[in-house]
mmCIF file of C-alpha atoms in Angstrom:
data_model
loop_
_atom_site.group_PDB
_atom_site.id
_atom_site.type_symbol
_atom_site.label_atom_id
_atom_site.label_comp_id
_atom_site.label_asym_id
_atom_site.label_seq_id
_atom_site.Cartn_x
_atom_site.Cartn_y
_atom_site.Cartn_z
ATOM 1 C CA MET M 702 -43.513 11.550 -20.860
ATOM 2 C CA ASP M 703 -44.073 8.473 -18.573
ATOM 3 C CA THR M 704 -41.549 7.518 -15.751
ATOM 4 C CA PRO M 705 -40.156 4.134 -16.713
ATOM 5 C CA HIS M 706 -41.575 1.624 -14.308
ATOM 6 C CA ASP M 707 -38.793 -0.358 -12.078
ATOM 7 C CA PRO M 708 -39.765 -3.921 -12.219
ATOM 8 C CA LEU M 709 -37.377 -4.337 -8.985
ATOM 9 C CA ALA M 710 -38.901 -1.490 -7.213
ATOM 10 C CA GLY M 711 -39.116 -2.516 -3.246
ATOM 11 C CA LEU M 712 -37.452 -5.605 -4.145
ATOM 12 C CA ARG M 713 -33.834 -4.355 -3.468
ATOM 13 C CA PRO M 714 -32.726 -4.760 0.222
ATOM 14 C CA ALA M 715 -32.575 -1.225 1.759
ATOM 15 C CA ALA M 716 -29.237 -0.261 3.389
ATOM 16 C CA ASP M 717 -29.476 -0.940 7.104
ATOM 17 C CA HIS M 718 -28.582 2.105 8.969
ATOM 18 C CA ARG M 719 -27.940 0.306 12.396
ATOM 19 C CA ASP M 720 -25.268 -2.135 10.505
ATOM 20 C CA PRO M 721 -23.172 0.467 8.070
ATOM 21 C CA ARG M 722 -20.574 -0.803 5.678
ATOM 22 C CA ALA M 723 -17.321 0.441 5.275
ATOM 23 C CA SER M 724 -17.507 1.098 1.372
ATOM 24 C CA ALA M 725 -19.870 4.028 2.641
ATOM 25 C CA LEU M 726 -16.788 5.850 4.444
ATOM 26 C CA LEU M 727 -15.414 6.674 0.641
ATOM 27 C CA ARG M 728 -16.755 10.182 0.038
ATOM 28 C CA PRO M 729 -15.994 11.279 -3.982
ATOM 29 C CA PHE M 730 -13.878 14.152 -4.134
ATOM 30 C CA SER M 731 -15.499 17.411 -5.628
ATOM 31 C CA PRO M 732 -13.486 20.705 -6.047
ATOM 32 C CA GLY M 733 -13.233 22.373 -2.887
ATOM 33 C CA THR M 734 -13.021 19.640 -0.669
ATOM 34 C CA PRO M 735 -10.156 20.475 2.260
ATOM 35 C CA LEU M 736 -7.379 17.573 2.084
ATOM 36 C CA GLN M 737 -5.417 18.859 4.985
ATOM 37 C CA ASP M 738 -4.500 16.155 7.212
ATOM 38 C CA ARG M 739 -7.048 13.922 5.849
ATOM 39 C CA PRO M 740 -6.783 10.294 4.516
ATOM 40 C CA VAL M 741 -7.194 10.391 0.776
ATOM 41 C CA LEU M 742 -7.823 7.508 -1.347
ATOM 42 C CA LEU M 743 -6.242 7.331 -4.916
ATOM 43 C CA GLY M 744 -6.513 4.379 -7.586
ATOM 44 C CA LEU M 745 -3.436 3.258 -9.432
ATOM 45 C CA PRO M 746 -4.650 0.975 -12.296
ATOM 46 C CA TYR M 747 -1.575 -0.020 -13.855
ATOM 47 C CA ASP M 748 0.436 -3.253 -13.974
ATOM 48 C CA GLY M 749 2.701 -2.715 -17.139
ATOM 49 C CA GLY M 750 5.854 -3.263 -15.139
ATOM 50 C CA ILE M 751 4.825 -6.323 -13.900
ATOM 51 C CA PRO M 752 6.912 -9.148 -15.526
ATOM 52 C CA SER M 753 4.787 -12.060 -14.170
ATOM 53 C CA ARG M 754 1.148 -12.156 -14.319
ATOM 54 C CA PRO M 755 -0.836 -9.084 -15.429
ATOM 55 C CA GLY M 756 -3.912 -8.350 -13.837
ATOM 56 C CA ALA M 757 -3.170 -5.650 -11.040
ATOM 57 C CA ARG M 758 -4.536 -2.658 -13.126
ATOM 58 C CA PHE M 759 -8.263 -4.209 -11.832
ATOM 59 C CA GLY M 760 -7.139 -4.092 -8.100
ATOM 60 C CA PRO M 761 -8.434 -0.483 -7.064
ATOM 61 C CA LYS M 762 -12.151 -1.344 -8.026
ATOM 62 C CA ALA M 763 -11.540 -4.852 -6.540
ATOM 63 C CA LEU M 764 -10.412 -3.557 -3.199
ATOM 64 C CA ARG M 765 -13.351 -0.880 -3.064
ATOM 65 C CA GLU M 766 -16.010 -3.770 -3.615
ATOM 66 C CA ALA M 767 -14.681 -5.846 -0.970
ATOM 67 C CA LEU M 768 -14.889 -2.964 1.565
ATOM 68 C CA GLY M 769 -18.490 -3.758 1.606
ATOM 69 C CA SER M 770 -17.529 -7.141 3.475
ATOM 70 C CA TYR M 771 -16.559 -5.255 6.697
ATOM 71 C CA GLY M 772 -18.632 -2.921 8.709
ATOM 72 C CA SER M 773 -17.293 0.689 9.951
ATOM 73 C CA PHE M 774 -17.032 -0.083 13.562
ATOM 74 C CA ASP M 775 -13.666 -1.377 14.435
ATOM 75 C CA GLY M 776 -14.569 -2.061 18.275
ATOM 76 C CA GLN M 777 -14.139 1.416 19.768
ATOM 77 C CA ARG M 778 -15.344 4.012 17.382
ATOM 78 C CA GLU M 779 -16.779 4.381 13.771
ATOM 79 C CA LEU M 780 -14.036 5.060 11.305
ATOM 80 C CA GLY M 781 -13.886 8.327 10.000
ATOM 81 C CA GLU M 782 -14.792 9.295 6.273
ATOM 82 C CA VAL M 783 -12.204 8.992 3.284
ATOM 83 C CA VAL M 784 -11.903 11.387 0.589
ATOM 84 C CA ASP M 785 -11.879 9.068 -2.734
ATOM 85 C CA MET M 786 -9.773 10.665 -5.503
ATOM 86 C CA GLY M 787 -10.799 7.800 -7.763
ATOM 87 C CA ASP M 788 -8.701 6.175 -10.116
ATOM 88 C CA LEU M 789 -5.698 7.970 -11.860
ATOM 89 C CA THR M 790 -5.978 8.040 -15.727
ATOM 90 C CA LEU M 791 -2.409 6.212 -16.531
ATOM 91 C CA ALA M 792 -0.982 5.351 -19.938
ATOM 92 C CA ALA M 793 -1.330 1.754 -20.014
ATOM 93 C CA MET M 794 1.556 1.115 -22.736
ATOM 94 C CA ASN M 795 3.897 3.937 -21.747
ATOM 95 C CA GLY M 796 5.815 3.114 -18.720
ATOM 96 C CA ALA M 797 7.930 6.480 -18.490
ATOM 97 C CA VAL M 798 4.622 8.468 -19.014
ATOM 98 C CA THR M 799 2.596 6.887 -16.221
ATOM 99 C CA HIS M 800 5.580 6.998 -13.608
ATOM 100 C CA ALA M 801 5.788 11.007 -14.644
ATOM 101 C CA ARG M 802 2.025 10.941 -13.868
ATOM 102 C CA ILE M 803 2.310 9.182 -10.545
ATOM 103 C CA GLU M 804 5.110 11.411 -9.331
ATOM 104 C CA GLU M 805 3.044 14.684 -10.183
ATOM 105 C CA ALA M 806 -0.007 13.191 -8.336
ATOM 106 C CA SER M 807 1.846 12.228 -5.283
ATOM 107 C CA ARG M 808 3.608 15.663 -5.364
ATOM 108 C CA ASN M 809 0.598 17.250 -5.583
ATOM 109 C CA LEU M 810 -1.400 15.385 -3.023
ATOM 110 C CA PHE M 811 1.220 15.625 -0.277
ATOM 111 C CA ALA M 812 1.751 19.466 -1.280
ATOM 112 C CA ALA M 813 -1.895 19.905 -0.347
ATOM 113 C CA GLY M 814 -0.945 18.473 3.217
ATOM 114 C CA ALA M 815 -3.288 15.184 2.549
ATOM 115 C CA ARG M 816 -2.655 11.686 4.121
ATOM 116 C CA PRO M 817 -2.952 9.627 1.019
ATOM 117 C CA ILE M 818 -3.251 5.880 0.818
ATOM 118 C CA PHE M 819 -2.518 4.751 -2.664
ATOM 119 C CA ILE M 820 -4.091 1.477 -3.943
ATOM 120 C CA GLY M 821 -2.766 -0.410 -6.876
ATOM 121 C CA GLY M 822 -1.442 -1.703 -9.226
ATOM 122 C CA ASP M 823 2.050 -2.145 -10.089
ATOM 123 C CA HIS M 824 4.271 -2.091 -6.911
ATOM 124 C CA GLY M 825 7.019 -0.290 -8.888
ATOM 125 C CA LEU M 826 4.864 2.731 -8.873
ATOM 126 C CA THR M 827 6.063 3.219 -5.162
ATOM 127 C CA GLY M 828 9.302 4.380 -6.305
ATOM 128 C CA SER M 829 7.443 7.498 -8.249
ATOM 129 C CA LEU M 830 5.215 8.033 -4.969
ATOM 130 C CA ILE M 831 8.091 8.594 -2.606
ATOM 131 C CA ARG M 832 10.058 10.710 -5.381
ATOM 132 C CA GLY M 833 6.646 12.837 -5.545
ATOM 133 C CA LEU M 834 6.938 13.020 -1.793
ATOM 134 C CA ALA M 835 10.385 14.288 -2.016
ATOM 135 C CA ALA M 836 9.730 16.634 -4.423
ATOM 136 C CA ALA M 837 6.828 18.141 -2.002
ATOM 137 C CA ARG M 838 8.919 18.008 1.009
ATOM 138 C CA PRO M 839 12.574 18.082 0.257
ATOM 139 C CA GLY M 840 13.741 18.520 3.452
ATOM 140 C CA LEU M 841 11.981 15.759 5.220
ATOM 141 C CA ARG M 842 13.966 12.643 6.880
ATOM 142 C CA LEU M 843 11.789 9.880 6.062
ATOM 143 C CA ALA M 844 11.321 6.604 7.311
ATOM 144 C CA LEU M 845 9.955 3.735 5.098
ATOM 145 C CA VAL M 846 8.420 0.355 6.291
ATOM 146 C CA THR M 847 8.100 -2.453 3.388
ATOM 147 C CA ILE M 848 6.050 -5.493 3.966
ATOM 148 C CA ASP M 849 7.001 -7.755 1.074
ATOM 149 C CA ALA M 850 8.170 -11.175 0.020
ATOM 150 C CA HIS M 851 10.850 -9.271 -2.380
ATOM 151 C CA LEU M 852 13.608 -6.303 -1.549
ATOM 152 C CA ASP M 853 12.456 -4.786 -4.929
ATOM 153 C CA VAL M 854 15.957 -2.771 -5.120
ATOM 154 C CA ARG M 855 16.661 -4.234 -8.616
ATOM 155 C CA GLU M 856 18.824 -1.902 -11.064
ATOM 156 C CA TYR M 857 17.199 -0.191 -13.871
ATOM 157 C CA ASP M 858 18.769 1.840 -16.924
ATOM 158 C CA ASN M 859 15.812 4.614 -17.334
ATOM 159 C CA GLU M 860 12.415 5.308 -16.905
ATOM 160 C CA ALA M 861 11.258 3.080 -19.509
ATOM 161 C CA THR M 862 12.527 -0.114 -17.987
ATOM 162 C CA LEU M 863 11.181 0.532 -14.116
ATOM 163 C CA SER M 864 9.378 -2.454 -13.108
ATOM 164 C CA SER M 865 7.799 -3.915 -9.798
ATOM 165 C CA GLY M 866 11.351 -5.002 -8.880
ATOM 166 C CA THR M 867 12.770 -1.395 -8.681
ATOM 167 C CA PRO M 868 10.579 0.849 -6.320
ATOM 168 C CA PHE M 869 12.771 0.832 -3.256
ATOM 169 C CA ARG M 870 16.023 1.213 -5.027
ATOM 170 C CA ARG M 871 14.512 4.382 -6.595
ATOM 171 C CA ALA M 872 13.374 5.488 -2.887
ATOM 172 C CA LEU M 873 16.599 4.960 -1.751
ATOM 173 C CA GLU M 874 18.106 7.123 -4.393
ATOM 174 C CA THR M 875 15.789 10.468 -2.895
ATOM 175 C CA PRO M 876 17.727 12.897 -0.630
ATOM 176 C CA ILE M 877 14.900 12.238 2.195
ATOM 177 C CA LEU M 878 15.310 8.468 2.604
ATOM 178 C CA THR M 879 18.350 6.453 3.825
ATOM 179 C CA GLY M 880 18.662 2.553 4.503
ATOM 180 C CA ALA M 881 19.233 3.075 8.062
ATOM 181 C CA ARG M 882 15.727 4.679 8.017
ATOM 182 C CA THR M 883 14.279 1.645 6.267
ATOM 183 C CA ALA M 884 12.983 -1.623 7.444
ATOM 184 C CA MET M 885 11.877 -4.494 5.356
ATOM 185 C CA ILE M 886 9.394 -6.969 6.724
ATOM 186 C CA GLY M 887 8.332 -10.447 5.570
ATOM 187 C CA ILE M 888 11.790 -10.970 3.297
ATOM 188 C CA ARG M 889 11.392 -14.574 2.110
ATOM 189 C CA TYR M 890 14.774 -16.453 0.789
ATOM 190 C CA LEU M 891 14.773 -18.288 -2.308
ATOM 191 C CA ALA M 892 12.704 -15.159 -3.556
ATOM 192 C CA ASN M 893 15.923 -12.696 -3.338
ATOM 193 C CA SER M 894 19.487 -12.919 -4.708
ATOM 194 C CA ARG M 895 22.481 -12.755 -3.053
ATOM 195 C CA TYR M 896 23.653 -9.775 -5.100
ATOM 196 C CA TYR M 897 20.409 -7.910 -3.897
ATOM 197 C CA LEU M 898 20.392 -9.003 -0.333
ATOM 198 C CA SER M 899 24.115 -7.999 0.154
ATOM 199 C CA TRP M 900 23.412 -4.391 -1.690
ATOM 200 C CA ALA M 901 20.596 -3.786 0.583
ATOM 201 C CA ARG M 902 22.774 -4.774 3.635
ATOM 202 C CA GLU M 903 25.524 -2.440 2.428
ATOM 203 C CA GLN M 904 23.028 0.284 2.531
ATOM 204 C CA GLY M 905 22.073 -0.374 6.381
ATOM 205 C CA VAL M 906 18.690 -1.866 5.642
ATOM 206 C CA HIS M 907 16.935 -3.624 8.504
ATOM 207 C CA LEU M 908 15.860 -6.857 7.097
ATOM 208 C CA TYR M 909 13.061 -9.150 8.886
ATOM 209 C CA THR M 910 12.517 -12.401 7.053
ATOM 210 C CA VAL M 911 9.483 -14.288 7.659
ATOM 211 C CA ASP M 912 11.241 -16.603 9.837
ATOM 212 C CA ASP M 913 11.726 -13.712 12.176
ATOM 213 C CA VAL M 914 8.148 -12.948 12.235
ATOM 214 C CA ALA M 915 7.053 -16.569 13.037
ATOM 215 C CA GLU M 916 9.780 -16.951 15.740
ATOM 216 C CA ARG M 917 9.283 -13.464 17.422
ATOM 217 C CA GLY M 918 5.821 -12.453 16.418
ATOM 218 C CA ALA M 919 4.602 -9.809 14.232
ATOM 219 C CA VAL M 920 4.146 -7.166 16.726
ATOM 220 C CA ALA M 921 7.304 -7.467 18.509
ATOM 221 C CA VAL M 922 9.177 -7.376 14.739
ATOM 222 C CA ALA M 923 7.033 -4.312 13.888
ATOM 223 C CA ARG M 924 7.777 -2.401 17.015
ATOM 224 C CA GLU M 925 11.684 -3.065 16.937
ATOM 225 C CA ALA M 926 12.004 -1.985 13.145
ATOM 226 C CA LEU M 927 10.134 1.311 14.205
ATOM 227 C CA SER M 928 12.629 1.694 17.056
ATOM 228 C CA ARG M 929 15.472 1.606 14.688
ATOM 229 C CA ILE M 930 14.046 3.722 11.945
ATOM 230 C CA MET M 931 12.087 6.437 13.476
ATOM 231 C CA LYS M 932 14.965 7.834 15.753
ATOM 232 C CA ASP M 933 15.958 10.723 13.670
ATOM 233 C CA ALA M 934 12.959 10.545 11.199
ATOM 234 C CA ASP M 935 10.254 13.114 10.613
ATOM 235 C CA ALA M 936 7.540 11.296 9.170
ATOM 236 C CA LEU M 937 7.041 7.411 8.176
ATOM 237 C CA TYR M 938 5.759 5.802 4.993
ATOM 238 C CA LEU M 939 4.272 2.409 4.681
ATOM 239 C CA SER M 940 4.202 0.312 1.523
ATOM 240 C CA VAL M 941 2.505 -2.934 1.454
ATOM 241 C CA ASP M 942 3.160 -5.470 -1.388
ATOM 242 C CA ILE M 943 0.315 -8.146 -0.606
ATOM 243 C CA ASP M 944 2.513 -10.921 -1.927
ATOM 244 C CA ALA M 945 3.980 -10.871 1.498
ATOM 245 C CA ALA M 946 1.088 -12.842 2.240
ATOM 246 C CA ASP M 947 1.227 -16.523 2.107
ATOM 247 C CA ALA M 948 -0.518 -18.386 -1.105
ATOM 248 C CA ALA M 949 -3.202 -20.009 0.710
ATOM 249 C CA VAL M 950 -4.530 -16.621 2.362
ATOM 250 C CA ALA M 951 -3.764 -14.488 -0.992
ATOM 251 C CA PRO M 952 -3.479 -16.200 -4.199
ATOM 252 C CA GLY M 953 -4.707 -13.083 -6.465
ATOM 253 C CA VAL M 954 -1.319 -11.549 -6.379
ATOM 254 C CA SER M 955 1.198 -10.929 -9.191
ATOM 255 C CA ALA M 956 3.875 -12.929 -7.752
ATOM 256 C CA VAL M 957 2.333 -15.836 -5.906
ATOM 257 C CA SER M 958 4.300 -18.209 -3.551
ATOM 258 C CA VAL M 959 4.132 -20.282 -0.384
ATOM 259 C CA GLY M 960 5.953 -19.504 2.940
ATOM 260 C CA GLY M 961 4.742 -16.387 3.535
ATOM 261 C CA LEU M 962 2.799 -14.378 6.277
ATOM 262 C CA SER M 963 -0.485 -15.571 7.689
ATOM 263 C CA SER M 964 -3.320 -12.776 7.507
ATOM 264 C CA ARG M 965 -3.230 -12.529 10.948
ATOM 265 C CA GLU M 966 0.711 -11.625 11.066
ATOM 266 C CA MET M 967 -0.281 -9.070 7.804
ATOM 267 C CA ILE M 968 -2.794 -7.361 10.157
ATOM 268 C CA ASP M 969 -0.751 -7.102 13.279
ATOM 269 C CA VAL M 970 2.258 -5.368 11.310
ATOM 270 C CA VAL M 971 0.282 -3.087 9.317
ATOM 271 C CA ARG M 972 -1.696 -2.188 12.850
ATOM 272 C CA THR M 973 1.534 -1.947 14.878
ATOM 273 C CA VAL M 974 3.065 0.411 11.779
ATOM 274 C CA SER M 975 0.033 2.604 11.444
ATOM 275 C CA ALA M 976 -0.127 3.133 15.025
ATOM 276 C CA GLU M 977 3.057 5.472 14.734
ATOM 277 C CA PRO M 978 1.528 9.040 15.068
ATOM 278 C CA ARG M 979 4.341 10.163 12.275
ATOM 279 C CA LEU M 980 2.535 8.068 9.455
ATOM 280 C CA LEU M 981 1.765 10.444 6.869
ATOM 281 C CA GLY M 982 1.081 7.838 3.834
ATOM 282 C CA ALA M 983 0.634 4.602 2.693
ATOM 283 C CA ASP M 984 0.062 2.151 -0.405
ATOM 284 C CA LEU M 985 -1.583 -1.298 -0.744
ATOM 285 C CA MET M 986 -0.269 -2.983 -4.100
ATOM 286 C CA GLU M 987 -0.148 -6.013 -6.301
ATOM 287 C CA LEU M 988 -3.894 -7.329 -5.669
ATOM 288 C CA SER M 989 -4.446 -8.708 -8.871
ATOM 289 C CA PRO M 990 -8.496 -9.878 -9.021
ATOM 290 C CA PRO M 991 -7.923 -12.084 -12.075
ATOM 291 C CA HIS M 992 -6.148 -14.494 -10.111
ATOM 292 C CA ASP M 993 -8.097 -14.318 -6.774
ATOM 293 C CA GLU M 994 -10.459 -17.041 -5.506
ATOM 294 C CA ASN M 995 -13.629 -15.910 -4.156
ATOM 295 C CA ALA M 996 -12.096 -12.444 -3.454
ATOM 296 C CA ARG M 997 -10.023 -13.435 -0.486
ATOM 297 C CA THR M 998 -7.087 -11.528 -1.472
ATOM 298 C CA ALA M 999 -9.345 -8.277 -2.066
ATOM 299 C CA LYS M 1000 -10.917 -8.875 1.270
ATOM 300 C CA LEU M 1001 -7.515 -8.989 2.998
ATOM 301 C CA THR M 1002 -6.087 -5.819 1.190
ATOM 302 C CA ALA M 1003 -9.572 -4.324 2.320
ATOM 303 C CA ARG M 1004 -8.903 -5.332 5.616
ATOM 304 C CA LEU M 1005 -5.396 -3.930 5.909
ATOM 305 C CA LEU M 1006 -6.531 -0.642 4.745
ATOM 306 C CA LEU M 1007 -9.185 -0.351 7.436
ATOM 307 C CA GLU M 1008 -6.357 -1.150 9.910
ATOM 308 C CA VAL M 1009 -4.329 1.438 8.692
ATOM 309 C CA LEU M 1010 -7.660 3.964 8.875
ATOM 310 C CA SER M 1011 -8.525 2.363 12.281
ATOM 311 C CA VAL M 1012 -5.594 3.828 14.119
ATOM 312 C CA ARG M 1013 -5.884 7.361 12.296
ATOM 313 C CA PRO M 1014 -7.358 10.550 14.242
ATOM 314 C CA SER M 1015 -11.117 10.518 13.025
#
């Protein structure tokens, strides 16, 4: 049989080995791939718990595509490879089943010694990610930094009623985390109720508003937060809701609003927190491509992923 002729043979641009793209850092997982102490990427294409604008289920795909906008040299070294586990198969219409699968996947990755970065997706899934970590490492004293406009500590009735507003209520219900080891950066007024602000303060959570960041600087706020929560912690987890960024730089999120962090402030906080040697996992959530203009939000999210990777051991 004749080999089909490619009418575009020789017309496609060849990859330039002198300018490698960050997308080339992703290496598909295959059985037998060692995971111990390695960065691992896992997509969570689910947005069933988002009450506002659906679309975050397409976030993992958009983030991977946006990596091609960046190089792999961070100014000092070439970034190391990332094991890409692909996207988890999730039950789009069954929140309880989805959260159970997320918790199991998280438990398995942390038990294998991986340092996962989860990309979503519904931020409500973070509660199940931390529950999976608690199941894998029950004696852990975990510290948590969230970058988010919202507290996300809403009450819920059962697993079927979980939403993007419940993850940190669920995280604080685990035995590995306390309010004193939790810091929330980027909190906006007129986006959170008096009731939940009071509840978070009662738990001892360290709250930093967008005004704190504007007045004191992103790096200074992040360093203070770490100094407070890492005193007796064994490990650190970072959770980023892209809606912490202002609508001007991140229109493609589930809960878009004005008055948020600038892209530079987002980068500075993520870089500062990720430089903590005890960081063992992170997530980047709520990128919503159907609402993204010129992939601006996807590119910001991809940049934040690269910031996490740039300060980790090669």
